[in-house]
């Protein structure tokens, strides 16, 4: 029998799938869902986390509070606490609950953000004139890519070790889940990292070509895959970030 927490997680998964419009079973689905959540609530959930939650039987895997809160907001609640307090986990209604006042709040927040961004762009263009700021881009971009890489290296280790905890001493199940994780994780890894790089570059006002972004993402992905390979062979002490 599932605990109350597991019932709430099962319910939020049900509502997210309903809101998303289709089952979430592949790396591409997880990327699309992450984009949808970020567009709706401004929070990005990484692909491995969504794969752990949706791509296999993960009843005992409890996502981080930030992830649960983001998914609750995606289906119309103000957060995870609000979802747990108001959602009927035993009810038959599997439609996402999106109260009108919450939708209005989201729309108002988005409109405000758009106005602020437009005003900032106008101000920047007005002050900057025709002077290009290309000289700072390479150094800033290199720092940005390394920041993204550090984040993904940590995530990779965390998700791999979560599988070890999930399967305990059952090595056969662990080997099977690791193989599945490796295949799904690496399938869309470069694309997902590239999305993170583009997002951070846009936030910092860096104009980077798609070719450079893809090349950087491929490099970071290779480092993440190398960590998985090292962990699979048990050489964790030799791994360096």
Coordinates of N, CA and C in Angstrom, one line a residue:
X1 N 0.8 -1.2 0.0 CA 0.0 0.0 0.0 C 0.9 1.3 0.0
X2 N 0.5 2.2 -0.8 CA 1.3 3.5 -0.9 C 1.1 4.3 0.3
X3 N 2.1 5.0 0.7 CA 2.0 6.0 1.8 C 1.2 7.2 1.2
X4 N 0.8 8.1 2.1 CA 0.1 9.3 1.7 C 1.0 10.2 0.8
X5 N 2.3 10.3 1.1 CA 3.2 11.0 0.2 C 3.2 10.4 -1.2
X6 N 3.3 9.1 -1.2 CA 3.4 8.4 -2.5 C 2.1 8.6 -3.3
X7 N 0.9 8.7 -2.6 CA -0.3 8.9 -3.3 C -0.4 10.3 -3.9
X8 N 0.1 11.3 -3.1 CA 0.2 12.7 -3.7 C 1.1 12.7 -4.9
X9 N 2.2 12.1 -4.8 CA 3.1 12.1 -6.0 C 2.5 11.4 -7.2
X10 N 1.8 10.3 -7.0 CA 1.1 9.6 -8.0 C 0.0 10.5 -8.6
X11 N -0.7 11.3 -7.8 CA -1.7 12.2 -8.3 C -1.1 13.3 -9.1
X12 N 0.0 13.9 -8.6 CA 0.6 15.0 -9.4 C 1.1 14.5 -10.7
X13 N 1.6 13.3 -10.8 CA 2.0 12.7 -12.1 C 0.9 12.6 -13.0
X14 N -0.3 12.1 -12.5 CA -1.5 12.0 -13.3 C -1.9 13.3 -13.8
X15 N -1.9 14.3 -13.0 CA -2.4 15.6 -13.4 C -1.4 16.3 -14.4
X16 N -0.1 16.1 -14.2 CA 0.9 16.6 -15.1 C 0.7 16.0 -16.5
X17 N 0.5 14.7 -16.6 CA 0.4 14.0 -17.8 C -0.9 14.5 -18.5
X18 N -2.0 14.7 -17.8 CA -3.2 15.2 -18.3 C -3.0 16.6 -18.9
X19 N -2.3 17.5 -18.2 CA -2.0 18.8 -18.6 C -1.1 18.8 -19.8
X20 N -0.1 17.9 -19.8 CA 0.9 17.9 -20.9 C 0.3 17.4 -22.2
X21 N -0.7 16.5 -22.0 CA -1.5 16.1 -23.2 C -1.1 14.7 -23.8
X22 N -0.1 14.1 -23.2 CA 0.3 12.7 -23.6 C 1.2 12.1 -22.6
X23 N 1.4 10.8 -22.7 CA 2.3 10.1 -21.8 C 3.7 10.6 -21.9
X24 N 4.4 10.5 -20.8 CA 5.8 11.0 -20.7 C 6.7 9.8 -20.6
X25 N 7.2 9.3 -21.7 CA 7.9 8.0 -21.6 C 9.3 8.0 -22.3
X26 N 9.7 9.1 -22.9 CA 11.0 9.1 -23.6 C 11.8 10.4 -23.2
X27 N 13.0 10.4 -23.6 CA 13.9 11.6 -23.3 C 13.3 12.8 -23.9
X28 N 12.8 12.7 -25.2 CA 12.2 13.8 -25.9 C 11.0 14.4 -25.1
X29 N 10.2 13.4 -24.6 CA 9.0 13.8 -23.8 C 9.4 14.6 -22.6
X30 N 10.5 14.2 -21.9 CA 11.0 14.9 -20.7 C 11.5 16.3 -21.1
X31 N 12.2 16.4 -22.2 CA 12.7 17.7 -22.6 C 11.5 18.6 -22.9
X32 N 10.5 18.1 -23.6 CA 9.3 18.9 -23.9 C 8.6 19.3 -22.6
X33 N 8.5 18.4 -21.7 CA 7.8 18.8 -20.4 C 8.6 19.8 -19.7
X34 N 9.9 19.6 -19.6 CA 10.7 20.6 -18.9 C 10.5 22.0 -19.5
X35 N 10.5 22.1 -20.9 CA 10.3 23.4 -21.6 C 8.9 23.9 -21.2
X36 N 7.9 23.1 -21.1 CA 6.5 23.5 -20.8 C 6.4 24.1 -19.4
X37 N 7.1 23.4 -18.5 CA 7.0 23.8 -17.1 C 7.8 25.1 -16.9
X38 N 8.9 25.2 -17.6 CA 9.7 26.5 -17.5 C 8.9 27.7 -18.1
X39 N 8.3 27.4 -19.2 CA 7.5 28.5 -19.9 C 6.3 28.9 -19.0
X40 N 5.7 27.9 -18.3 CA 4.5 28.2 -17.5 C 4.8 28.9 -16.1
X41 N 5.9 28.3 -15.4 CA 6.1 28.8 -14.1 C 7.5 29.4 -13.9
X42 N 8.3 29.3 -14.9 CA 9.7 29.9 -14.8 C 10.7 29.1 -14.0
X43 N 10.4 27.8 -13.9 CA 11.3 26.9 -13.2 C 11.7 25.8 -14.1
X44 N 13.0 25.5 -14.3 CA 13.4 24.4 -15.2 C 13.7 23.1 -14.4
X45 N 13.1 22.0 -14.8 CA 13.4 20.7 -14.1 C 14.3 19.9 -15.1
X46 N 15.4 19.4 -14.6 CA 16.3 18.7 -15.5 C 15.8 17.4 -16.0
X47 N 16.2 17.0 -17.2 CA 15.7 15.8 -17.8 C 15.9 14.5 -17.0
X48 N 17.0 14.3 -16.4 CA 17.1 13.0 -15.6 C 16.1 12.9 -14.4
X49 N 15.8 14.1 -13.8 CA 14.8 14.1 -12.7 C 13.4 13.6 -13.3
X50 N 13.0 14.2 -14.4 CA 11.7 13.8 -15.0 C 11.7 12.4 -15.5
X51 N 12.9 11.9 -16.0 CA 13.0 10.5 -16.4 C 12.8 9.6 -15.2
X52 N 13.4 9.9 -14.1 CA 13.3 9.1 -12.9 C 11.9 9.1 -12.4
X53 N 11.2 10.2 -12.6 CA 9.8 10.3 -12.1 C 8.8 9.6 -13.0
X54 N 8.9 9.8 -14.3 CA 7.9 9.3 -15.2 C 8.2 8.1 -16.1
X55 N 9.5 7.9 -16.3 CA 9.9 6.9 -17.4 C 9.9 5.4 -16.9
X56 N 9.7 5.2 -15.6 CA 9.7 3.9 -15.0 C 9.0 3.9 -13.7
X57 N 8.8 2.7 -13.1 CA 8.1 2.6 -11.8 C 9.0 3.2 -10.7
X58 N 8.6 4.4 -10.3 CA 9.5 5.1 -9.3 C 8.6 5.5 -8.1
X59 N 7.8 4.5 -7.6 CA 6.9 4.9 -6.5 C 7.7 5.3 -5.3
X60 N 8.9 4.8 -5.0 CA 9.6 5.1 -3.8 C 10.6 6.3 -4.0
X61 N 10.6 6.8 -5.2 CA 11.5 7.9 -5.5 C 10.8 9.2 -5.2
X62 N 11.2 10.0 -4.2 CA 10.6 11.2 -3.9 C 11.4 12.4 -4.4
X63 N 10.9 13.1 -5.4 CA 11.6 14.2 -6.0 C 11.9 15.3 -4.9
X64 N 12.8 16.2 -5.3 CA 13.1 17.3 -4.4 C 11.9 18.2 -4.2
X65 N 11.8 18.9 -3.1 CA 10.7 19.9 -2.9 C 10.5 20.9 -4.0
X66 N 11.6 21.4 -4.6 CA 11.5 22.3 -5.7 C 10.8 21.7 -6.9
X67 N 11.1 20.5 -7.2 CA 10.5 19.8 -8.3 C 9.0 19.6 -8.1
X68 N 8.7 19.1 -6.9 CA 7.2 18.9 -6.6 C 6.5 20.3 -6.7
X69 N 7.1 21.3 -6.2 CA 6.5 22.6 -6.2 C 6.3 23.1 -7.6
X70 N 7.3 22.9 -8.5 CA 7.2 23.4 -9.9 C 6.1 22.6 -10.6
X71 N 6.0 21.3 -10.4 CA 4.9 20.5 -11.0 C 3.5 20.9 -10.5
X72 N 3.4 21.2 -9.2 CA 2.1 21.7 -8.6 C 1.7 23.0 -9.3
X73 N 2.7 23.9 -9.4 CA 2.4 25.2 -10.1 C 2.0 25.0 -11.6
X74 N 2.6 24.0 -12.2 CA 2.3 23.7 -13.6 C 0.9 23.3 -13.8
X75 N 0.3 22.6 -12.8 CA -1.1 22.2 -13.0 C -2.1 23.1 -12.2
X76 N -1.6 24.3 -11.8 CA -2.5 25.3 -11.3 C -2.5 25.7 -9.9
X77 N -1.7 25.0 -9.1 CA -1.6 25.3 -7.6 C -0.5 26.3 -7.3
X78 N -0.5 26.9 -6.1 CA 0.5 27.9 -5.8 C 1.8 27.2 -5.3
X79 N 1.8 25.9 -5.1 CA 2.9 25.2 -4.6 C 2.6 23.8 -4.1
X80 N 3.5 23.0 -3.7 CA 3.3 21.7 -3.2 C 2.4 21.6 -2.0
X81 N 2.6 22.5 -1.1 CA 1.8 22.6 0.2 C 0.3 22.8 -0.2
X82 N 0.1 23.8 -1.1 CA -1.3 24.1 -1.6 C -1.9 22.9 -2.2
X83 N -1.1 22.2 -3.0 CA -1.6 21.0 -3.7 C -2.0 19.9 -2.7
X84 N -1.2 19.6 -1.7 CA -1.5 18.6 -0.7 C -2.7 19.0 0.1
X85 N -2.8 20.3 0.4 CA -3.9 20.8 1.2 C -5.3 20.8 0.5
X86 N -5.3 20.9 -0.8 CA -6.6 21.1 -1.5 C -6.9 20.0 -2.5
X87 N -5.9 19.2 -2.9 CA -6.2 18.2 -3.9 C -6.8 16.9 -3.2
X88 N -7.8 16.4 -3.9 CA -8.5 15.1 -3.4 C -7.8 14.0 -4.0
X89 N -6.9 13.3 -3.3 CA -6.1 12.2 -4.0 C -7.0 11.0 -4.2
X90 N -8.1 10.9 -3.5 CA -9.0 9.8 -3.7 C -10.2 10.0 -4.7
X91 N -10.2 11.2 -5.2 CA -11.3 11.6 -6.1 C -11.1 11.0 -7.5
X92 N -12.2 11.1 -8.3 CA -12.2 10.5 -9.7 C -11.8 11.6 -10.7
X93 N -11.8 12.8 -10.3 CA -11.5 13.9 -11.3 C -10.0 14.0 -11.5
X94 N -9.5 13.7 -12.7 CA -8.1 13.7 -13.0 C -7.7 14.9 -13.9
X95 N -8.6 15.9 -13.9 CA -8.3 17.1 -14.7 C -7.4 18.0 -13.9
X96 N -6.4 18.7 -14.5 CA -5.6 19.7 -13.7 C -6.5 20.8 -13.2
X97 N -6.3 21.2 -12.0 CA -7.1 22.2 -11.4 C -6.4 23.5 -11.6
X98 N -7.0 24.4 -12.4 CA -6.4 25.7 -12.7 C -7.4 26.8 -12.3
X99 N -7.5 27.1 -11.0 CA -8.5 28.1 -10.6 C -8.3 29.4 -11.4
X100 N -9.4 30.1 -11.6 CA -9.4 31.4 -12.4 C -8.4 32.4 -11.7
X101 N -8.5 32.5 -10.4 CA -7.7 33.6 -9.8 C -6.2 33.3 -9.9
X102 N -5.9 32.0 -9.9 CA -4.5 31.6 -10.1 C -4.0 31.9 -11.5
X103 N -4.9 31.6 -12.5 CA -4.5 31.9 -13.8 C -4.3 33.3 -14.1
X104 N -5.2 34.1 -13.5 CA -5.0 35.6 -13.6 C -3.7 36.1 -13.0
X105 N -3.4 35.4 -11.8 CA -2.1 35.8 -11.2 C -0.9 35.5 -12.1
X106 N -1.0 34.3 -12.7 CA 0.1 34.0 -13.6 C 0.2 34.9 -14.8
X107 N -0.9 35.2 -15.4 CA -1.0 36.1 -16.5 C -0.4 37.5 -16.1
X108 N -0.9 38.0 -15.0 CA -0.4 39.3 -14.5 C 1.1 39.3 -14.3
X109 N 1.6 38.2 -13.7 CA 3.1 38.1 -13.5 C 3.8 38.1 -14.8
X110 N 3.3 37.3 -15.8 CA 4.0 37.3 -17.1 C 4.0 38.6 -17.8
X111 N 2.8 39.3 -17.7 CA 2.7 40.6 -18.4 C 3.7 41.6 -17.7
X112 N 3.8 41.6 -16.4 CA 4.7 42.4 -15.7 C 6.1 42.1 -16.1
X113 N 6.5 40.8 -16.2 CA 7.8 40.5 -16.5 C 8.2 40.9 -17.9
X114 N 7.2 40.8 -18.9 CA 7.4 41.3 -20.2 C 7.7 42.8 -20.3
X115 N 6.9 43.5 -19.5 CA 7.1 45.0 -19.5 C 8.5 45.3 -19.0
X116 N 8.9 44.7 -17.9 CA 10.2 44.9 -17.3 C 11.3 44.6 -18.3
X117 N 11.2 43.4 -19.0 CA 12.2 43.0 -19.9 C 12.3 44.0 -21.1
X118 N 11.2 44.4 -21.6 CA 11.1 45.4 -22.8 C 11.8 46.7 -22.3
X119 N 11.4 47.2 -21.1 CA 11.9 48.4 -20.6 C 13.4 48.3 -20.5
X120 N 13.9 47.2 -20.0 CA 15.3 47.0 -19.8 C 16.1 47.0 -21.1
X121 N 15.5 46.3 -22.1 CA 16.1 46.3 -23.5 C 16.2 47.7 -24.1
X122 N 15.1 48.4 -24.0 CA 15.1 49.8 -24.5 C 16.2 50.6 -23.8
X123 N 16.3 50.5 -22.5 CA 17.2 51.3 -21.7 C 18.7 50.9 -22.1
X124 N 18.9 49.6 -22.3 CA 20.2 49.1 -22.7 C 20.6 49.6 -24.0
X125 N 19.7 49.5 -25.0 CA 20.0 50.0 -26.4 C 20.2 51.5 -26.4
X126 N 19.4 52.2 -25.6 CA 19.6 53.6 -25.6 C 20.9 54.1 -25.0
X127 N 21.4 53.3 -24.0 CA 22.7 53.7 -23.4 C 23.9 53.2 -24.2
X128 N 23.7 52.0 -24.8 CA 24.8 51.3 -25.5 C 25.1 51.9 -26.8
X129 N 24.2 52.6 -27.5 CA 24.4 53.1 -28.8 C 24.8 52.0 -29.7
X130 N 25.8 52.4 -30.6 CA 26.3 51.4 -31.6 C 27.5 50.7 -31.1
X131 N 28.0 50.9 -29.9 CA 29.2 50.2 -29.4 C 29.0 48.8 -29.2
X132 N 29.7 47.9 -29.9 CA 29.6 46.5 -29.7 C 30.4 46.1 -28.5
X133 N 30.0 45.1 -27.7 CA 30.7 44.6 -26.5 C 31.2 43.2 -26.8
X134 N 31.8 43.0 -27.9 CA 32.2 41.6 -28.3 C 33.4 41.1 -27.5
X135 N 34.2 42.1 -27.0 CA 35.5 41.7 -26.4 C 35.3 40.9 -25.2
X136 N 34.2 41.1 -24.4 CA 34.0 40.4 -23.2 C 33.3 39.1 -23.4
X137 N 32.7 38.8 -24.6 CA 31.9 37.7 -24.8 C 32.6 36.3 -24.6
X138 N 33.9 36.1 -25.1 CA 34.5 34.8 -25.0 C 34.7 34.5 -23.5
X139 N 35.3 35.4 -22.7 CA 35.6 35.1 -21.3 C 34.3 34.8 -20.5
X140 N 33.3 35.7 -20.7 CA 32.0 35.5 -20.1 C 31.3 34.2 -20.5
X141 N 31.5 33.8 -21.8 CA 30.9 32.6 -22.3 C 31.6 31.4 -21.7
X142 N 32.9 31.4 -21.7 CA 33.6 30.3 -21.1 C 33.2 30.0 -19.6
X143 N 33.1 31.1 -18.9 CA 32.7 31.0 -17.5 C 31.3 30.4 -17.4
X144 N 30.4 30.9 -18.3 CA 29.0 30.4 -18.3 C 29.0 28.9 -18.6
X145 N 29.7 28.4 -19.6 CA 29.7 27.0 -19.9 C 30.2 26.2 -18.8
X146 N 31.3 26.7 -18.1 CA 31.8 25.9 -17.0 C 30.8 25.8 -15.8
X147 N 30.1 26.9 -15.7 CA 29.0 26.9 -14.6 C 28.0 25.9 -14.9
X148 N 27.5 25.8 -16.2 CA 26.6 24.8 -16.6 C 27.2 23.4 -16.5
X149 N 28.4 23.2 -16.8 CA 29.1 21.9 -16.7 C 29.1 21.5 -15.3
X150 N 29.5 22.3 -14.4 CA 29.6 22.0 -13.0 C 28.2 21.5 -12.5
X151 N 27.2 22.2 -12.9 CA 25.8 21.8 -12.5 C 25.4 20.4 -13.0
X152 N 25.7 20.2 -14.3 CA 25.4 18.9 -14.9 C 26.2 17.7 -14.3
X153 N 27.5 18.0 -14.0 CA 28.3 16.9 -13.4 C 27.8 16.5 -12.1
X154 N 27.4 17.5 -11.3 CA 26.8 17.2 -10.0 C 25.5 16.4 -10.1
X155 N 24.6 16.9 -11.1 CA 23.3 16.2 -11.3 C 23.6 14.7 -11.7
X156 N 24.5 14.5 -12.6 CA 24.8 13.2 -13.1 C 25.2 12.2 -12.0
X157 N 26.1 12.7 -11.1 CA 26.4 11.8 -10.0 C 25.2 11.5 -9.1
X158 N 24.5 12.6 -8.8 CA 23.3 12.5 -7.9 C 22.3 11.5 -8.4
X159 N 22.0 11.6 -9.7 CA 21.0 10.7 -10.2 C 21.5 9.2 -10.3
X160 N 22.7 9.1 -10.6 CA 23.3 7.7 -10.7 C 23.2 7.1 -9.3
X161 N 23.6 7.8 -8.3 CA 23.7 7.3 -6.9 C 22.3 7.1 -6.4
X162 N 21.3 7.9 -6.9 CA 19.9 7.6 -6.5 C 19.5 6.2 -6.9
X163 N 19.9 5.8 -8.0 CA 19.6 4.4 -8.5 C 20.2 3.4 -7.6
X164 N 21.4 3.6 -7.1 CA 22.0 2.7 -6.1 C 21.2 2.6 -4.9
X165 N 20.7 3.7 -4.4 CA 19.9 3.7 -3.2 C 18.5 3.0 -3.4
X166 N 18.0 3.3 -4.6 CA 16.7 2.8 -5.0 C 16.7 1.2 -5.0
X167 N 17.7 0.6 -5.6 CA 17.8 -0.8 -5.7 C 18.5 -1.5 -4.6
X168 N 19.1 -0.8 -3.7 CA 19.8 -1.4 -2.5 C 20.8 -2.4 -2.9
X169 N 20.7 -3.6 -2.4 CA 21.6 -4.7 -2.7 C 21.2 -5.6 -3.8
X170 N 20.2 -5.2 -4.5 CA 19.7 -6.0 -5.6 C 20.5 -5.6 -6.9
X171 N 21.6 -6.3 -7.1 CA 22.6 -5.8 -8.1 C 22.0 -6.1 -9.5
X172 N 21.2 -7.1 -9.7 CA 20.6 -7.4 -11.0 C 19.7 -6.3 -11.4
X173 N 18.8 -5.9 -10.5 CA 17.9 -4.8 -10.8 C 18.7 -3.5 -11.0
X174 N 19.7 -3.3 -10.2 CA 20.5 -2.1 -10.3 C 21.2 -2.0 -11.7
X175 N 21.8 -3.1 -12.2 CA 22.4 -3.2 -13.5 C 21.4 -2.9 -14.6
X176 N 20.2 -3.4 -14.4 CA 19.2 -3.2 -15.4 C 18.8 -1.7 -15.5
X177 N 18.6 -1.1 -14.3 CA 18.2 0.3 -14.2 C 19.3 1.2 -14.7
X178 N 20.5 0.9 -14.4 CA 21.6 1.7 -14.8 C 21.7 1.7 -16.4
X179 N 21.5 0.5 -17.0 CA 21.5 0.4 -18.4 C 20.4 1.3 -19.0
X180 N 19.2 1.2 -18.4 CA 18.1 2.1 -18.9 C 18.4 3.6 -18.7
X181 N 18.9 3.9 -17.6 CA 19.3 5.3 -17.3 C 20.3 5.8 -18.2
X182 N 21.3 5.0 -18.5 CA 22.4 5.4 -19.4 C 21.9 5.7 -20.8
X183 N 21.0 4.8 -21.3 CA 20.5 4.9 -22.6 C 19.6 6.2 -22.7
X184 N 18.7 6.3 -21.8 CA 17.8 7.5 -21.9 C 18.5 8.8 -21.6
X185 N 19.4 8.7 -20.6 CA 20.1 10.0 -20.2 C 21.0 10.5 -21.3
X186 N 21.7 9.6 -22.0 CA 22.6 10.1 -23.0 C 21.9 10.5 -24.3
X187 N 20.7 9.9 -24.5 CA 20.0 10.1 -25.7 C 19.7 11.6 -26.0
X188 N 19.3 12.3 -25.0 CA 18.9 13.7 -25.2 C 19.8 14.7 -24.4
X189 N 20.9 14.2 -23.9 CA 21.8 15.0 -23.0 C 22.3 16.2 -23.7
X190 N 22.9 16.1 -24.9 CA 23.5 17.3 -25.5 C 22.5 18.4 -25.8
X191 N 21.3 17.9 -26.2 CA 20.2 18.9 -26.5 C 19.8 19.7 -25.3
X192 N 19.7 18.9 -24.2 CA 19.2 19.5 -22.9 C 20.3 20.5 -22.4
X193 N 21.5 20.1 -22.4 CA 22.6 21.0 -22.0 C 22.7 22.2 -22.9
X194 N 22.5 22.1 -24.2 CA 22.5 23.2 -25.1 C 21.4 24.2 -24.7
X195 N 20.2 23.7 -24.3 CA 19.1 24.5 -23.9 C 19.5 25.4 -22.7
X196 N 20.2 24.7 -21.7 CA 20.6 25.4 -20.5 C 21.6 26.5 -20.9
X197 N 22.5 26.2 -21.8 CA 23.6 27.2 -22.2 C 22.9 28.4 -22.9
X198 N 21.9 28.1 -23.8 CA 21.3 29.2 -24.5 C 20.5 30.1 -23.5
X199 N 19.8 29.4 -22.5 CA 19.0 30.2 -21.5 C 19.9 31.1 -20.7
X200 N 21.1 30.6 -20.2 CA 22.0 31.4 -19.4 C 22.7 32.5 -20.3
X201 N 23.0 32.2 -21.5 CA 23.6 33.2 -22.4 C 22.6 34.3 -22.6
X202 N 21.4 34.0 -22.9 CA 20.3 35.0 -23.1 C 20.2 35.9 -21.8
X203 N 20.2 35.3 -20.7 CA 20.1 36.0 -19.4 C 21.3 37.0 -19.2
X204 N 22.4 36.6 -19.7 CA 23.6 37.5 -19.6 C 23.8 38.4 -20.8
X205 N 22.9 38.3 -21.8 CA 23.0 39.2 -22.9 C 24.1 38.8 -23.9
X206 N 24.5 37.6 -23.9 CA 25.6 37.1 -24.8 C 25.0 36.6 -26.1
X207 N 25.5 37.0 -27.2 CA 25.0 36.6 -28.5 C 26.0 35.5 -29.0
X208 N 25.6 34.2 -28.8 CA 26.5 33.1 -29.2 C 25.9 32.3 -30.3
X209 N 26.7 31.9 -31.3 CA 26.2 31.2 -32.4 C 25.7 29.8 -32.0
X210 N 24.7 29.3 -32.8 CA 24.2 27.9 -32.5 C 25.3 26.9 -32.6
X211 N 26.2 27.1 -33.5 CA 27.3 26.1 -33.7 C 28.2 26.1 -32.4
X212 N 28.5 27.3 -31.8 CA 29.3 27.3 -30.6 C 28.6 26.7 -29.4
X213 N 27.3 27.0 -29.3 CA 26.5 26.4 -28.2 C 26.5 24.9 -28.3
X214 N 26.3 24.3 -29.5 CA 26.2 22.9 -29.7 C 27.5 22.2 -29.4
X215 N 28.6 22.9 -29.8 CA 30.0 22.3 -29.6 C 30.3 22.3 -28.1
X216 N 29.9 23.4 -27.4 CA 30.1 23.4 -25.9 C 29.3 22.4 -25.2
X217 N 28.0 22.2 -25.7 CA 27.1 21.3 -25.0 C 27.6 19.8 -25.2
X218 N 28.1 19.6 -26.4 CA 28.7 18.2 -26.7 C 29.9 17.9 -25.8
X219 N 30.7 19.0 -25.5 CA 31.8 18.8 -24.6 C 31.4 18.5 -23.2
X220 N 30.4 19.2 -22.7 CA 29.9 19.0 -21.4 C 29.2 17.6 -21.3
X221 N 28.5 17.2 -22.3 CA 27.8 15.9 -22.3 C 28.8 14.8 -22.3
X222 N 29.9 14.9 -23.0 CA 31.0 13.9 -22.9 C 31.6 13.8 -21.5
X223 N 31.7 14.9 -20.8 CA 32.2 14.8 -19.5 C 31.2 14.1 -18.5
X224 N 29.9 14.3 -18.8 CA 28.9 13.7 -17.9 C 28.9 12.2 -18.2
X225 N 29.0 11.8 -19.5 CA 29.0 10.4 -19.9 C 30.2 9.7 -19.3
X226 N 31.3 10.4 -19.3 CA 32.5 9.8 -18.8 C 32.4 9.5 -17.3
X227 N 31.6 10.4 -16.6 CA 31.4 10.1 -15.2 C 30.5 8.8 -15.0
X228 N 29.5 8.7 -15.8 CA 28.6 7.5 -15.8 C 29.5 6.3 -16.0
X229 N 30.3 6.3 -17.1 CA 31.2 5.2 -17.4 C 32.1 4.8 -16.2
X230 N 32.6 5.8 -15.6 CA 33.5 5.6 -14.4 C 32.7 5.0 -13.3
X231 N 31.5 5.5 -13.0 CA 30.7 5.0 -11.9 C 30.3 3.5 -12.2
X232 N 30.0 3.2 -13.5 CA 29.6 1.8 -13.8 C 30.7 0.8 -13.6
X233 N 32.0 1.3 -13.8 CA 33.1 0.4 -13.6 C 33.7 0.4 -12.2
X234 N 33.1 1.3 -11.3 CA 33.5 1.4 -9.9 C 34.7 2.2 -9.7
X235 N 35.1 3.0 -10.6 CA 36.3 3.8 -10.4 C 36.0 5.2 -10.0
X236 N 35.1 5.3 -9.0 CA 34.6 6.6 -8.5 C 35.7 7.5 -8.0
X237 N 36.8 6.9 -7.4 CA 37.8 7.7 -6.8 C 38.6 8.5 -7.8
X238 N 38.5 8.0 -9.1 CA 39.3 8.7 -10.1 C 38.6 9.8 -10.8
X239 N 37.3 10.0 -10.5 CA 36.5 10.9 -11.1 C 36.8 12.3 -10.6
X240 N 37.0 13.2 -11.5 CA 37.2 14.6 -11.1 C 36.2 15.5 -11.9
X241 N 35.8 16.5 -11.2 CA 34.8 17.4 -11.9 C 35.6 18.6 -12.5

